[in-house]
Amino acid sequence: QTWLFRRSDLDQFDHVNNAAHWAVVEEVLQSTEQRRRGVGEIEYLAPADADDLGELMVDHEMMWVVAHGRTLTAARWSALD
């Protein structure tokens, strides 16, 4: 699945604001019908630029956005019962 960051997500340094990366987690939770009550962790591994066309990869509780051969974001979601 592809993922596109938007210009409206930019911060003052012209990189995607860290809060915008949480949209990745929200989209995965919606598409997999996981419970939204839980614990999330996110790592910002490389700056993401607007119009970066990344690949969203998901494996169980983990998700990554990869663009230009580098991992931009890694996230983990653990649903609570």
GROMACS .gro file of N, CA and C in nm:
model
  243
    1GLN      N    1   0.085  -0.117   0.000
    1GLN     CA    2   0.000   0.000   0.000
    1GLN      C    3   0.090   0.124   0.000
    2THR      N    4   0.053   0.224  -0.077
    2THR     CA    5   0.134   0.345  -0.080
    2THR      C    6   0.084   0.444   0.025
    3TRP      N    7   0.174   0.531   0.064
    3TRP     CA    8   0.143   0.635   0.162
    3TRP      C    9   0.203   0.766   0.113
    4LEU      N   10   0.123   0.871   0.111
    4LEU     CA   11   0.169   1.002   0.064
    4LEU      C   12   0.152   1.103   0.176
    5PHE      N   13   0.262   1.165   0.217
    5PHE     CA   14   0.254   1.275   0.312
    5PHE      C   15   0.211   1.400   0.236
    6ARG      N   16   0.140   1.488   0.303
    6ARG     CA   17   0.084   1.607   0.239
    6ARG      C   18   0.160   1.733   0.279
    7ARG      N   19   0.152   1.834   0.197
    7ARG     CA   20   0.217   1.962   0.228
    7ARG      C   21   0.160   2.025   0.355
    8SER      N   22   0.035   1.998   0.384
    8SER     CA   23  -0.025   2.053   0.506
    8SER      C   24   0.034   1.990   0.632
    9ASP      N   25   0.111   1.882   0.616
    9ASP     CA   26   0.175   1.815   0.730
    9ASP      C   27   0.312   1.872   0.763
   10LEU      N   28   0.359   1.972   0.688
   10LEU     CA   29   0.494   2.025   0.707
   10LEU      C   30   0.507   2.107   0.834
   11ASP      N   31   0.626   2.099   0.895
   11ASP     CA   32   0.658   2.185   1.008
   11ASP      C   33   0.745   2.300   0.957
   12GLN      N   34   0.800   2.379   1.049
   12GLN     CA   35   0.879   2.495   1.009
   12GLN      C   36   1.011   2.458   0.943
   13PHE      N   37   1.051   2.332   0.949
   13PHE     CA   38   1.175   2.287   0.887
   13PHE      C   39   1.150   2.219   0.753
   14ASP      N   40   1.026   2.228   0.703
   14ASP     CA   41   0.985   2.167   0.577
   14ASP      C   42   0.994   2.015   0.579
   15HIS      N   43   0.979   1.958   0.697
   15HIS     CA   44   0.966   1.813   0.710
   15HIS      C   45   0.828   1.784   0.764
   16VAL      N   46   0.784   1.663   0.744
   16VAL     CA   47   0.652   1.624   0.794
   16VAL      C   48   0.653   1.627   0.946
   17ASN      N   49   0.556   1.696   1.003
   17ASN     CA   50   0.542   1.707   1.148
   17ASN      C   51   0.525   1.568   1.209
   18ASN      N   52   0.589   1.544   1.321
   18ASN     CA   53   0.583   1.413   1.386
   18ASN      C   54   0.440   1.368   1.413
   19ALA      N   55   0.352   1.459   1.447
   19ALA     CA   56   0.214   1.421   1.475
   19ALA      C   57   0.145   1.362   1.353
   20ALA      N   58   0.185   1.405   1.234
   20ALA     CA   59   0.124   1.352   1.111
   20ALA      C   60   0.156   1.205   1.090
   21HIS      N   61   0.266   1.158   1.147
   21HIS     CA   62   0.302   1.017   1.134
   21HIS      C   63   0.200   0.927   1.204
   22TRP      N   64   0.129   0.981   1.304
   22TRP     CA   65   0.028   0.900   1.372
   22TRP      C   66  -0.088   0.865   1.281
   23ALA      N   67  -0.105   0.940   1.174
   23ALA     CA   68  -0.210   0.907   1.076
   23ALA      C   69  -0.187   0.768   1.019
   24VAL      N   70  -0.062   0.727   1.009
   24VAL     CA   71  -0.030   0.592   0.961
   24VAL      C   72  -0.092   0.489   1.055
   25VAL      N   73  -0.073   0.507   1.184
   25VAL     CA   74  -0.128   0.414   1.283
   25VAL      C   75  -0.280   0.412   1.273
   26GLU      N   76  -0.341   0.529   1.265
   26GLU     CA   77  -0.487   0.537   1.257
   26GLU      C   78  -0.540   0.465   1.134
   27GLU      N   79  -0.475   0.481   1.020
   27GLU     CA   80  -0.519   0.415   0.898
   27GLU      C   81  -0.509   0.264   0.909
   28VAL      N   82  -0.400   0.216   0.967
   28VAL     CA   83  -0.383   0.071   0.982
   28VAL      C   84  -0.490   0.016   1.077
   29LEU      N   85  -0.515   0.085   1.186
   29LEU     CA   86  -0.615   0.038   1.281
   29LEU      C   87  -0.753   0.031   1.215
   30GLN      N   88  -0.786   0.130   1.136
   30GLN     CA   89  -0.916   0.130   1.067
   30GLN      C   90  -0.924   0.018   0.964
   31SER      N   91  -0.817  -0.001   0.887
   31SER     CA   92  -0.822  -0.100   0.779
   31SER      C   93  -0.818  -0.243   0.830
   32THR      N   94  -0.762  -0.265   0.947
   32THR     CA   95  -0.753  -0.401   1.001
   32THR      C   96  -0.857  -0.426   1.109
   33GLU      N   97  -0.940  -0.325   1.135
   33GLU     CA   98  -1.046  -0.334   1.235
   33GLU      C   99  -0.993  -0.371   1.374
   34GLN      N  100  -0.874  -0.322   1.406
   34GLN     CA  101  -0.818  -0.343   1.540
   34GLN      C  102  -0.882  -0.245   1.636
   35ARG      N  103  -0.880  -0.284   1.763
   35ARG     CA  104  -0.932  -0.196   1.867
   35ARG      C  105  -0.844  -0.072   1.878
   36ARG      N  106  -0.907   0.043   1.893
   36ARG     CA  107  -0.833   0.167   1.905
   36ARG      C  108  -0.789   0.194   2.048
   37ARG      N  109  -0.831   0.112   2.139
   37ARG     CA  110  -0.786   0.126   2.279
   37ARG      C  111  -0.661   0.042   2.293
   38GLY      N  112  -0.549   0.108   2.324
   38GLY     CA  113  -0.425   0.033   2.334
   38GLY      C  114  -0.307   0.124   2.361
   39VAL      N  115  -0.190   0.069   2.335
   39VAL     CA  116  -0.065   0.140   2.358
   39VAL      C  117   0.011   0.146   2.225
   40GLY      N  118   0.052   0.266   2.188
   40GLY     CA  119   0.126   0.283   2.064
   40GLY      C  120   0.264   0.340   2.089
   41GLU      N  121   0.356   0.302   2.005
   41GLU     CA  122   0.492   0.357   2.006
   41GLU      C  123   0.526   0.392   1.863
   42ILE      N  124   0.598   0.502   1.846
   42ILE     CA  125   0.639   0.540   1.712
   42ILE      C  126   0.782   0.593   1.717
   43GLU      N  127   0.859   0.558   1.615
   43GLU     CA  128   0.996   0.608   1.603
   43GLU      C  129   1.007   0.682   1.471
   44TYR      N  130   1.064   0.800   1.476
   44TYR     CA  131   1.086   0.881   1.357
   44TYR      C  132   1.231   0.859   1.316
   45LEU      N  133   1.253   0.775   1.218
   45LEU     CA  134   1.388   0.730   1.185
   45LEU      C  135   1.459   0.818   1.082
   46ALA      N  136   1.382   0.886   0.999
   46ALA     CA  137   1.440   0.975   0.899
   46ALA      C  138   1.338   1.083   0.868
   47PRO      N  139   1.383   1.203   0.834
   47PRO     CA  140   1.287   1.308   0.801
   47PRO      C  141   1.206   1.271   0.678
   48ALA      N  142   1.080   1.299   0.684
   48ALA     CA  143   0.992   1.276   0.569
   48ALA      C  144   0.958   1.411   0.509
   49ASP      N  145   0.963   1.418   0.378
   49ASP     CA  146   0.931   1.540   0.307
   49ASP      C  147   0.792   1.531   0.248
   50ALA      N  148   0.729   1.646   0.227
   50ALA     CA  149   0.599   1.647   0.160
   50ALA      C  150   0.616   1.584   0.023
   51ASP      N  151   0.515   1.518  -0.020
   51ASP     CA  152   0.513   1.450  -0.150
   51ASP      C  153   0.603   1.327  -0.154
   52ASP      N  154   0.660   1.286  -0.041
   52ASP     CA  155   0.731   1.157  -0.037
   52ASP      C  156   0.627   1.048  -0.058
   53LEU      N  157   0.645   0.971  -0.162
   53LEU     CA  158   0.555   0.859  -0.187
   53LEU      C  159   0.620   0.737  -0.125
   54GLY      N  160   0.567   0.693  -0.013
   54GLY     CA  161   0.625   0.582   0.060
   54GLY      C  162   0.542   0.457   0.046
   55GLU      N  163   0.599   0.349   0.091
   55GLU     CA  164   0.527   0.223   0.096
   55GLU      C  165   0.494   0.195   0.242
   56LEU      N  166   0.368   0.169   0.269
   56LEU     CA  167   0.323   0.134   0.404
   56LEU      C  168   0.327  -0.017   0.416
   57MET      N  169   0.406  -0.066   0.509
   57MET     CA  170   0.420  -0.210   0.532
   57MET      C  171   0.368  -0.241   0.671
   58VAL      N  172   0.292  -0.351   0.681
   58VAL     CA  173   0.230  -0.389   0.808
   58VAL      C  174   0.256  -0.536   0.832
   59ASP      N  175   0.296  -0.569   0.955
   59ASP     CA  176   0.315  -0.707   0.996
   59ASP      C  177   0.268  -0.719   1.140
   60HIS      N  178   0.150  -0.772   1.159
   60HIS     CA  179   0.087  -0.787   1.291
   60HIS      C  180   0.079  -0.652   1.361
   61GLU      N  181   0.154  -0.634   1.468
   61GLU     CA  182   0.147  -0.510   1.546
   61GLU      C  183   0.243  -0.402   1.496
   62MET      N  184   0.327  -0.433   1.400
   62MET     CA  185   0.427  -0.339   1.351
   62MET      C  186   0.385  -0.278   1.218
   63MET      N  187   0.426  -0.154   1.197
   63MET     CA  188   0.404  -0.087   1.069
   63MET      C  189   0.520   0.006   1.039
   64TRP      N  190   0.551   0.018   0.912
   64TRP     CA  191   0.663   0.101   0.867
   64TRP      C  192   0.622   0.180   0.744
   65VAL      N  193   0.679   0.299   0.729
   65VAL     CA  194   0.670   0.374   0.604
   65VAL      C  195   0.811   0.383   0.550
   66VAL      N  196   0.830   0.334   0.427
   66VAL     CA  197   0.960   0.330   0.363
   66VAL      C  198   0.952   0.410   0.234
   67ALA      N  199   1.049   0.500   0.212
   67ALA     CA  200   1.055   0.579   0.089
   67ALA      C  201   1.200   0.598   0.049
   68HIS      N  202   1.225   0.589  -0.078
   68HIS     CA  203   1.359   0.610  -0.132
   68HIS      C  204   1.463   0.517  -0.067
   69GLY      N  205   1.422   0.396  -0.034
   69GLY     CA  206   1.513   0.298   0.023
   69GLY      C  207   1.546   0.320   0.169
   70ARG      N  208   1.474   0.407   0.238
   70ARG     CA  209   1.500   0.430   0.380
   70ARG      C  210   1.370   0.425   0.458
   71THR      N  211   1.379   0.376   0.580
   71THR     CA  212   1.261   0.369   0.666
   71THR      C  213   1.242   0.505   0.731
   72LEU      N  214   1.126   0.565   0.708
   72LEU     CA  215   1.095   0.695   0.765
   72LEU      C  216   1.035   0.683   0.904
   73THR      N  217   0.942   0.590   0.918
   73THR     CA  218   0.866   0.574   1.041
   73THR      C  219   0.851   0.427   1.074
   74ALA      N  220   0.868   0.393   1.201
   74ALA     CA  221   0.836   0.260   1.250
   74ALA      C  222   0.741   0.278   1.368
   75ALA      N  223   0.634   0.198   1.368
   75ALA     CA  224   0.535   0.212   1.474
   75ALA      C  225   0.489   0.074   1.519
   76ARG      N  226   0.447   0.069   1.644
   76ARG     CA  227   0.392  -0.055   1.701
   76ARG      C  228   0.265  -0.020   1.776
   77TRP      N  229   0.164  -0.106   1.761
   77TRP     CA  230   0.037  -0.087   1.830
   77TRP      C  231   0.001  -0.215   1.902
   78SER      N  232  -0.026  -0.206   2.030
   78SER     CA  233  -0.070  -0.320   2.110
   78SER      C  234  -0.209  -0.288   2.163
   79ALA      N  235  -0.308  -0.359   2.113
   79ALA     CA  236  -0.446  -0.337   2.157
   79ALA      C  237  -0.465  -0.389   2.299
   80LEU      N  238  -0.547  -0.317   2.375
   80LEU     CA  239  -0.583  -0.361   2.510
   80LEU      C  240  -0.718  -0.427   2.505
   81ASP      N  241  -0.736  -0.529   2.584
   81ASP     CA  242  -0.866  -0.598   2.591
   81ASP      C  243  -0.966  -0.521   2.672
   0.00000   0.00000   0.00000
